Amino acid sequence: MLLAIDVGNTNTVFALYREPELVGQWRLSTNRERTAEEYAAALIQLMRLKGFSHEQVEAVVISSVVPQAVIGLRWMSRDFFGCRAFVVGEDLEYPIKVSLTNPHEVGADRVVNAVAAKKRYKPPLIIVDFGTATTFDVVDEAGAYCGGAIAPGINLSLEALHRAAAKLPRIAVEPPERVVGRSTVEAMQSGVFWGYVGLIEGLVGRIQSEHGKPMTVIGTGGLAPLFAKRCPALQHIDRDLTMAGLLEIYAMNRELIRSGKGQSA
């Protein structure tokens, strides 16, 4: 079985595949100091609760935007799962052209999303990922990843608002019934939620105008469904695009990974 790992700034997601079927998925908070033993203790127990053993894992593929966390995951894979972890962008090349000034600076998750979106939808594409940051990524007609835009994530904005303004409480992300709030909480919910709808529609519109052709727009990430019904710019919702991209990259490199070889040892 394949263990796919997506290390984000806030959460690390582990997905277990019996190809091509997803048979288990777990989420831990991302901790740059977490050791291989700590990862293994948590993950092996979670797998057991689903009826799986760590000995069933035959391959590990990682996408990470937190370099410090990769070391512990590499050692966990080697010491507890008996296989080498392959990191996308380090051990495995991106299976898509990256048309940037410096291709090495792009976050792996953004390119992995593009790989999955390119397989599932017809380019040109805009991928809106609701994570710690809200990212807008573009795949052109030729199927190349050609950049995008990065904005603060909605939860990050809420936390900043709470910390910077003494009288503003910490609130959850909820779509308010009306734009004009009649309390502080309603006003905050309106400003953040409808402000993000405006951000999405505005940036998508500007990207399409700059591109000069109609583009398919895909929303992904945990908060994507919250905006789907209230933001017409989002044409498709695909919550697990990053994991789908990791699965695709594994399929394209199956023999390389099974042999234990890659760009670096």
Tab-separated table of C-alpha atoms in Angstrom:
chain	number	residue	atom	x	y	z
A	1	MET	CA	0.000	0.000	0.000
A	2	LEU	CA	0.989	3.613	-0.518
A	3	LEU	CA	1.277	6.126	2.316
A	4	ALA	CA	0.887	9.650	0.898
A	5	ILE	CA	1.830	12.543	3.199
A	6	ASP	CA	0.989	16.211	2.667
A	7	VAL	CA	2.836	18.507	5.095
A	8	GLY	CA	1.140	21.895	5.283
A	9	ASN	CA	1.939	24.844	7.518
A	10	THR	CA	-0.992	24.060	9.826
A	11	ASN	CA	-1.763	20.347	9.396
A	12	THR	CA	-0.050	17.216	8.115
A	13	VAL	CA	-2.381	14.794	6.320
A	14	PHE	CA	-1.617	11.081	5.983
A	15	ALA	CA	-3.559	9.062	3.411
A	16	LEU	CA	-3.325	5.296	2.963
A	17	TYR	CA	-4.095	3.905	-0.492
A	18	ARG	CA	-4.743	0.415	-1.708
A	19	GLU	CA	-4.409	1.587	-5.271
A	20	PRO	CA	-6.376	3.415	-6.373
A	21	GLU	CA	-8.721	3.234	-3.364
A	22	LEU	CA	-8.328	5.536	-0.384
A	23	VAL	CA	-8.675	3.285	2.683
A	24	GLY	CA	-7.664	5.626	5.491
A	25	GLN	CA	-6.892	9.279	6.149
A	26	TRP	CA	-5.606	11.015	9.271
A	27	ARG	CA	-4.629	14.539	10.226
A	28	LEU	CA	-2.032	15.748	12.748
A	29	SER	CA	-1.048	19.306	13.572
A	30	THR	CA	2.213	20.201	11.862
A	31	ASN	CA	5.056	20.344	14.368
A	32	ARG	CA	8.523	21.080	13.037
A	33	GLU	CA	10.089	19.454	16.114
A	34	ARG	CA	8.121	16.172	15.988
A	35	THR	CA	10.452	13.159	15.973
A	36	ALA	CA	10.266	10.001	13.896
A	37	GLU	CA	9.194	8.084	17.006
A	38	GLU	CA	6.385	10.545	17.717
A	39	TYR	CA	5.120	10.359	14.145
A	40	ALA	CA	5.261	6.557	14.201
A	41	ALA	CA	3.557	6.208	17.601
A	42	ALA	CA	0.603	8.331	16.473
A	43	LEU	CA	0.275	7.008	12.934
A	44	ILE	CA	0.704	3.295	13.685
A	45	GLN	CA	-1.991	3.498	16.358
A	46	LEU	CA	-4.351	5.339	14.020
A	47	MET	CA	-3.765	2.738	11.327
A	48	ARG	CA	-4.500	-0.091	13.770
A	49	LEU	CA	-7.843	1.475	14.633
A	50	LYS	CA	-8.740	1.106	10.935
A	51	GLY	CA	-7.483	-2.467	10.835
A	52	PHE	CA	-4.190	-1.801	9.023
A	53	SER	CA	-0.596	-2.594	9.954
A	54	HIS	CA	2.450	-0.442	9.261
A	55	GLU	CA	3.995	-3.546	7.709
A	56	GLN	CA	1.495	-3.268	4.829
A	57	VAL	CA	3.028	0.031	3.676
A	58	GLU	CA	5.224	-0.521	0.621
A	59	ALA	CA	5.890	3.063	-0.470
A	60	VAL	CA	5.870	6.577	0.993
A	61	VAL	CA	5.509	9.796	-1.027
A	62	ILE	CA	5.672	13.246	0.579
A	63	SER	CA	4.685	16.758	-0.467
A	64	SER	CA	5.911	19.364	2.001
A	65	VAL	CA	6.043	23.135	2.433
A	66	VAL	CA	7.779	22.717	5.816
A	67	PRO	CA	11.339	21.462	5.165
A	68	GLN	CA	12.103	20.914	8.863
A	69	ALA	CA	9.292	18.373	9.175
A	70	VAL	CA	10.598	16.171	6.364
A	71	ILE	CA	13.571	14.814	8.324
A	72	GLY	CA	11.399	13.144	10.968
A	73	LEU	CA	9.091	11.713	8.295
A	74	ARG	CA	12.017	10.299	6.319
A	75	TRP	CA	13.350	8.551	9.437
A	76	MET	CA	9.891	7.305	10.381
A	77	SER	CA	9.525	5.764	6.952
A	78	ARG	CA	12.948	4.105	7.129
A	79	ASP	CA	12.894	2.933	10.754
A	80	PHE	CA	9.239	1.968	11.236
A	81	PHE	CA	7.810	1.299	7.767
A	82	GLY	CA	10.891	-0.284	6.238
A	83	CYS	CA	10.922	1.822	3.064
A	84	ARG	CA	12.421	5.004	1.751
A	85	ALA	CA	10.296	8.150	1.627
A	86	PHE	CA	10.309	10.006	-1.696
A	87	VAL	CA	9.823	13.767	-1.484
A	88	VAL	CA	8.250	15.482	-4.491
A	89	GLY	CA	10.533	18.185	-5.840
A	90	GLU	CA	13.597	16.638	-4.170
A	91	ASP	CA	13.717	12.908	-4.873
A	92	LEU	CA	11.069	13.042	-7.584
A	93	GLU	CA	10.948	15.637	-10.336
A	94	TYR	CA	7.697	17.482	-10.992
A	95	PRO	CA	5.895	15.699	-13.857
A	96	ILE	CA	4.736	19.034	-15.222
A	97	LYS	CA	6.552	21.990	-16.752
A	98	VAL	CA	7.025	24.785	-14.194
A	99	SER	CA	7.238	28.077	-16.108
A	100	LEU	CA	8.605	30.315	-13.354
A	101	THR	CA	11.700	32.493	-13.063
A	102	ASN	CA	12.917	30.189	-10.279
A	103	PRO	CA	11.017	26.866	-10.406
A	104	HIS	CA	12.631	25.686	-7.156
A	105	GLU	CA	10.947	28.357	-5.029
A	106	VAL	CA	7.360	27.249	-5.689
A	107	GLY	CA	5.583	25.318	-2.924
A	108	ALA	CA	5.359	21.606	-3.706
A	109	ASP	CA	1.658	21.492	-2.816
A	110	ARG	CA	0.842	24.055	-5.516
A	111	VAL	CA	2.524	22.012	-8.234
A	112	VAL	CA	1.044	18.748	-6.932
A	113	ASN	CA	-2.417	20.346	-7.079
A	114	ALA	CA	-1.713	21.349	-10.675
A	115	VAL	CA	-0.720	17.778	-11.566
A	116	ALA	CA	-4.043	16.426	-10.268
A	117	ALA	CA	-6.120	19.232	-11.792
A	118	LYS	CA	-4.478	18.781	-15.186
A	119	LYS	CA	-5.439	15.092	-15.153
A	120	ARG	CA	-9.045	15.681	-14.026
A	121	TYR	CA	-9.965	18.841	-15.948
A	122	LYS	CA	-9.163	20.374	-19.312
A	123	PRO	CA	-6.683	23.304	-19.191
A	124	PRO	CA	-6.459	26.235	-18.942
A	125	LEU	CA	-7.186	26.094	-15.219
A	126	ILE	CA	-7.256	28.215	-12.081
A	127	ILE	CA	-6.884	26.287	-8.810
A	128	VAL	CA	-7.986	28.069	-5.623
A	129	ASP	CA	-6.636	26.316	-2.523
A	130	PHE	CA	-8.081	27.333	0.858
A	131	GLY	CA	-5.251	26.536	3.260
A	132	THR	CA	-3.095	28.480	5.728
A	133	ALA	CA	-2.662	30.744	2.715
A	134	THR	CA	-5.265	31.082	-0.020
A	135	THR	CA	-3.431	30.346	-3.256
A	136	PHE	CA	-4.469	30.888	-6.862
A	137	ASP	CA	-2.542	28.718	-9.330
A	138	VAL	CA	-2.673	28.700	-13.117
A	139	VAL	CA	-2.216	25.858	-15.603
A	140	ASP	CA	-2.081	27.077	-19.206
A	141	GLU	CA	-3.435	25.458	-22.383
A	142	ALA	CA	-0.204	23.505	-22.854
A	143	GLY	CA	-0.536	21.981	-19.380
A	144	ALA	CA	2.313	23.958	-17.820
A	145	TYR	CA	2.192	25.415	-14.316
A	146	CYS	CA	2.789	29.129	-14.759
A	147	GLY	CA	2.392	30.748	-11.335
A	148	GLY	CA	-0.446	32.516	-9.600
A	149	ALA	CA	-1.187	34.577	-6.499
A	150	ILE	CA	-0.904	34.073	-2.727
A	151	ALA	CA	-3.161	35.734	-0.140
A	152	PRO	CA	-3.474	35.203	3.631
A	153	GLY	CA	-5.789	32.317	4.500
A	154	ILE	CA	-9.150	33.140	6.005
A	155	ASN	CA	-8.339	31.631	9.429
A	156	LEU	CA	-5.039	33.504	9.463
A	157	SER	CA	-6.918	36.736	8.781
A	158	LEU	CA	-9.401	36.045	11.575
A	159	GLU	CA	-6.589	35.342	14.030
A	160	ALA	CA	-4.747	38.527	13.035
A	161	LEU	CA	-7.941	40.555	13.461
A	162	HIS	CA	-8.494	39.108	16.946
A	163	ARG	CA	-4.904	39.674	18.067
A	164	ALA	CA	-4.522	43.183	16.700
A	165	ALA	CA	-7.845	44.626	17.924
A	166	ALA	CA	-8.362	44.409	21.686
A	167	LYS	CA	-12.183	44.375	21.592
A	168	LEU	CA	-12.650	41.937	18.710
A	169	PRO	CA	-13.287	38.320	19.770
A	170	ARG	CA	-11.991	35.134	18.180
A	171	ILE	CA	-14.746	33.800	15.883
A	172	ALA	CA	-15.327	30.840	13.589
A	173	VAL	CA	-15.681	31.109	9.830
A	174	GLU	CA	-19.399	31.162	9.037
A	175	PRO	CA	-21.403	32.662	6.177
A	176	PRO	CA	-23.540	35.432	7.721
A	177	GLU	CA	-27.214	35.803	6.831
A	178	ARG	CA	-26.713	39.400	5.730
A	179	VAL	CA	-23.869	41.665	4.699
A	180	VAL	CA	-24.684	44.421	7.204
A	181	GLY	CA	-23.894	42.924	10.611
A	182	ARG	CA	-25.985	43.989	13.605
A	183	SER	CA	-23.415	42.959	16.192
A	184	THR	CA	-19.625	42.881	16.374
A	185	VAL	CA	-19.503	39.163	15.631
A	186	GLU	CA	-21.876	39.496	12.656
A	187	ALA	CA	-19.856	42.430	11.328
A	188	MET	CA	-16.618	40.434	11.602
A	189	GLN	CA	-18.174	37.399	9.930
A	190	SER	CA	-19.511	39.569	7.115
A	191	GLY	CA	-16.249	41.408	6.541
A	192	VAL	CA	-14.145	38.275	6.498
A	193	PHE	CA	-16.510	35.928	4.635
A	194	TRP	CA	-17.855	38.325	1.985
A	195	GLY	CA	-14.459	39.972	1.788
A	196	TYR	CA	-12.989	36.609	0.796
A	197	VAL	CA	-15.757	36.025	-1.725
A	198	GLY	CA	-14.803	39.380	-3.230
A	199	LEU	CA	-11.118	38.393	-3.139
A	200	ILE	CA	-11.822	35.128	-4.953
A	201	GLU	CA	-14.075	36.654	-7.592
A	202	GLY	CA	-11.764	39.622	-8.099
A	203	LEU	CA	-8.551	37.642	-8.527
A	204	VAL	CA	-10.179	34.944	-10.665
A	205	GLY	CA	-11.636	37.656	-12.907
A	206	ARG	CA	-8.300	39.456	-13.230
A	207	ILE	CA	-6.425	36.216	-13.967
A	208	GLN	CA	-8.928	35.290	-16.682
A	209	SER	CA	-8.762	38.798	-18.146
A	210	GLU	CA	-4.969	38.647	-18.208
A	211	HIS	CA	-5.058	35.175	-19.761
A	212	GLY	CA	-7.534	36.327	-22.388
A	213	LYS	CA	-9.529	33.086	-22.561
A	214	PRO	CA	-12.178	31.286	-20.447
A	215	MET	CA	-10.643	29.116	-17.729
A	216	THR	CA	-11.981	26.304	-15.564
A	217	VAL	CA	-11.869	27.223	-11.859
A	218	ILE	CA	-11.412	24.531	-9.188
A	219	GLY	CA	-11.673	25.076	-5.444
A	220	THR	CA	-9.826	22.756	-3.081
A	221	GLY	CA	-8.963	22.545	0.611
A	222	GLY	CA	-11.117	22.092	3.681
A	223	LEU	CA	-12.973	25.408	3.436
A	224	ALA	CA	-13.732	25.182	-0.289
A	225	PRO	CA	-17.272	23.754	0.198
A	226	LEU	CA	-18.126	26.666	2.507
A	227	PHE	CA	-17.628	29.118	-0.357
A	228	ALA	CA	-18.918	26.940	-3.197
A	229	LYS	CA	-22.607	27.934	-3.035
A	230	ARG	CA	-21.885	31.610	-2.493
A	231	CYS	CA	-19.090	32.157	-4.978
A	232	PRO	CA	-20.130	31.514	-8.602
A	233	ALA	CA	-16.502	31.832	-9.725
A	234	LEU	CA	-15.792	28.370	-8.243
A	235	GLN	CA	-17.005	25.939	-10.904
A	236	HIS	CA	-15.792	22.690	-9.300
A	237	ILE	CA	-14.967	21.631	-5.723
A	238	ASP	CA	-12.266	18.984	-5.342
A	239	ARG	CA	-11.332	18.825	-1.663
A	240	ASP	CA	-8.487	16.301	-1.842
A	241	LEU	CA	-6.661	17.561	-4.907
A	242	THR	CA	-3.230	17.419	-3.243
A	243	MET	CA	-3.630	13.755	-2.320
A	244	ALA	CA	-4.890	12.982	-5.820
A	245	GLY	CA	-1.773	14.663	-7.172
A	246	LEU	CA	0.499	12.602	-4.918
A	247	LEU	CA	-1.258	9.431	-6.047
A	248	GLU	CA	-0.762	10.437	-9.682
A	249	ILE	CA	2.925	11.233	-9.152
A	250	TYR	CA	3.395	7.877	-7.433
A	251	ALA	CA	1.724	6.075	-10.347
A	252	MET	CA	4.050	7.835	-12.788
A	253	ASN	CA	7.137	6.865	-10.734
A	254	ARG	CA	6.032	3.477	-9.387
A	255	GLU	CA	9.011	1.485	-10.683
A	256	LEU	CA	11.513	4.118	-9.570
A	257	ILE	CA	10.022	4.204	-6.071
A	258	ARG	CA	9.746	0.442	-5.734
A	259	SER	CA	13.412	0.147	-6.700
A	260	GLY	CA	14.362	2.617	-3.977
A	261	LYS	CA	16.158	4.968	-6.368
A	262	GLY	CA	15.661	8.667	-7.064
A	263	GLN	CA	17.434	11.932	-7.631
A	264	SER	CA	19.173	11.762	-4.250
A	265	ALA	CA	19.858	8.975	-1.772
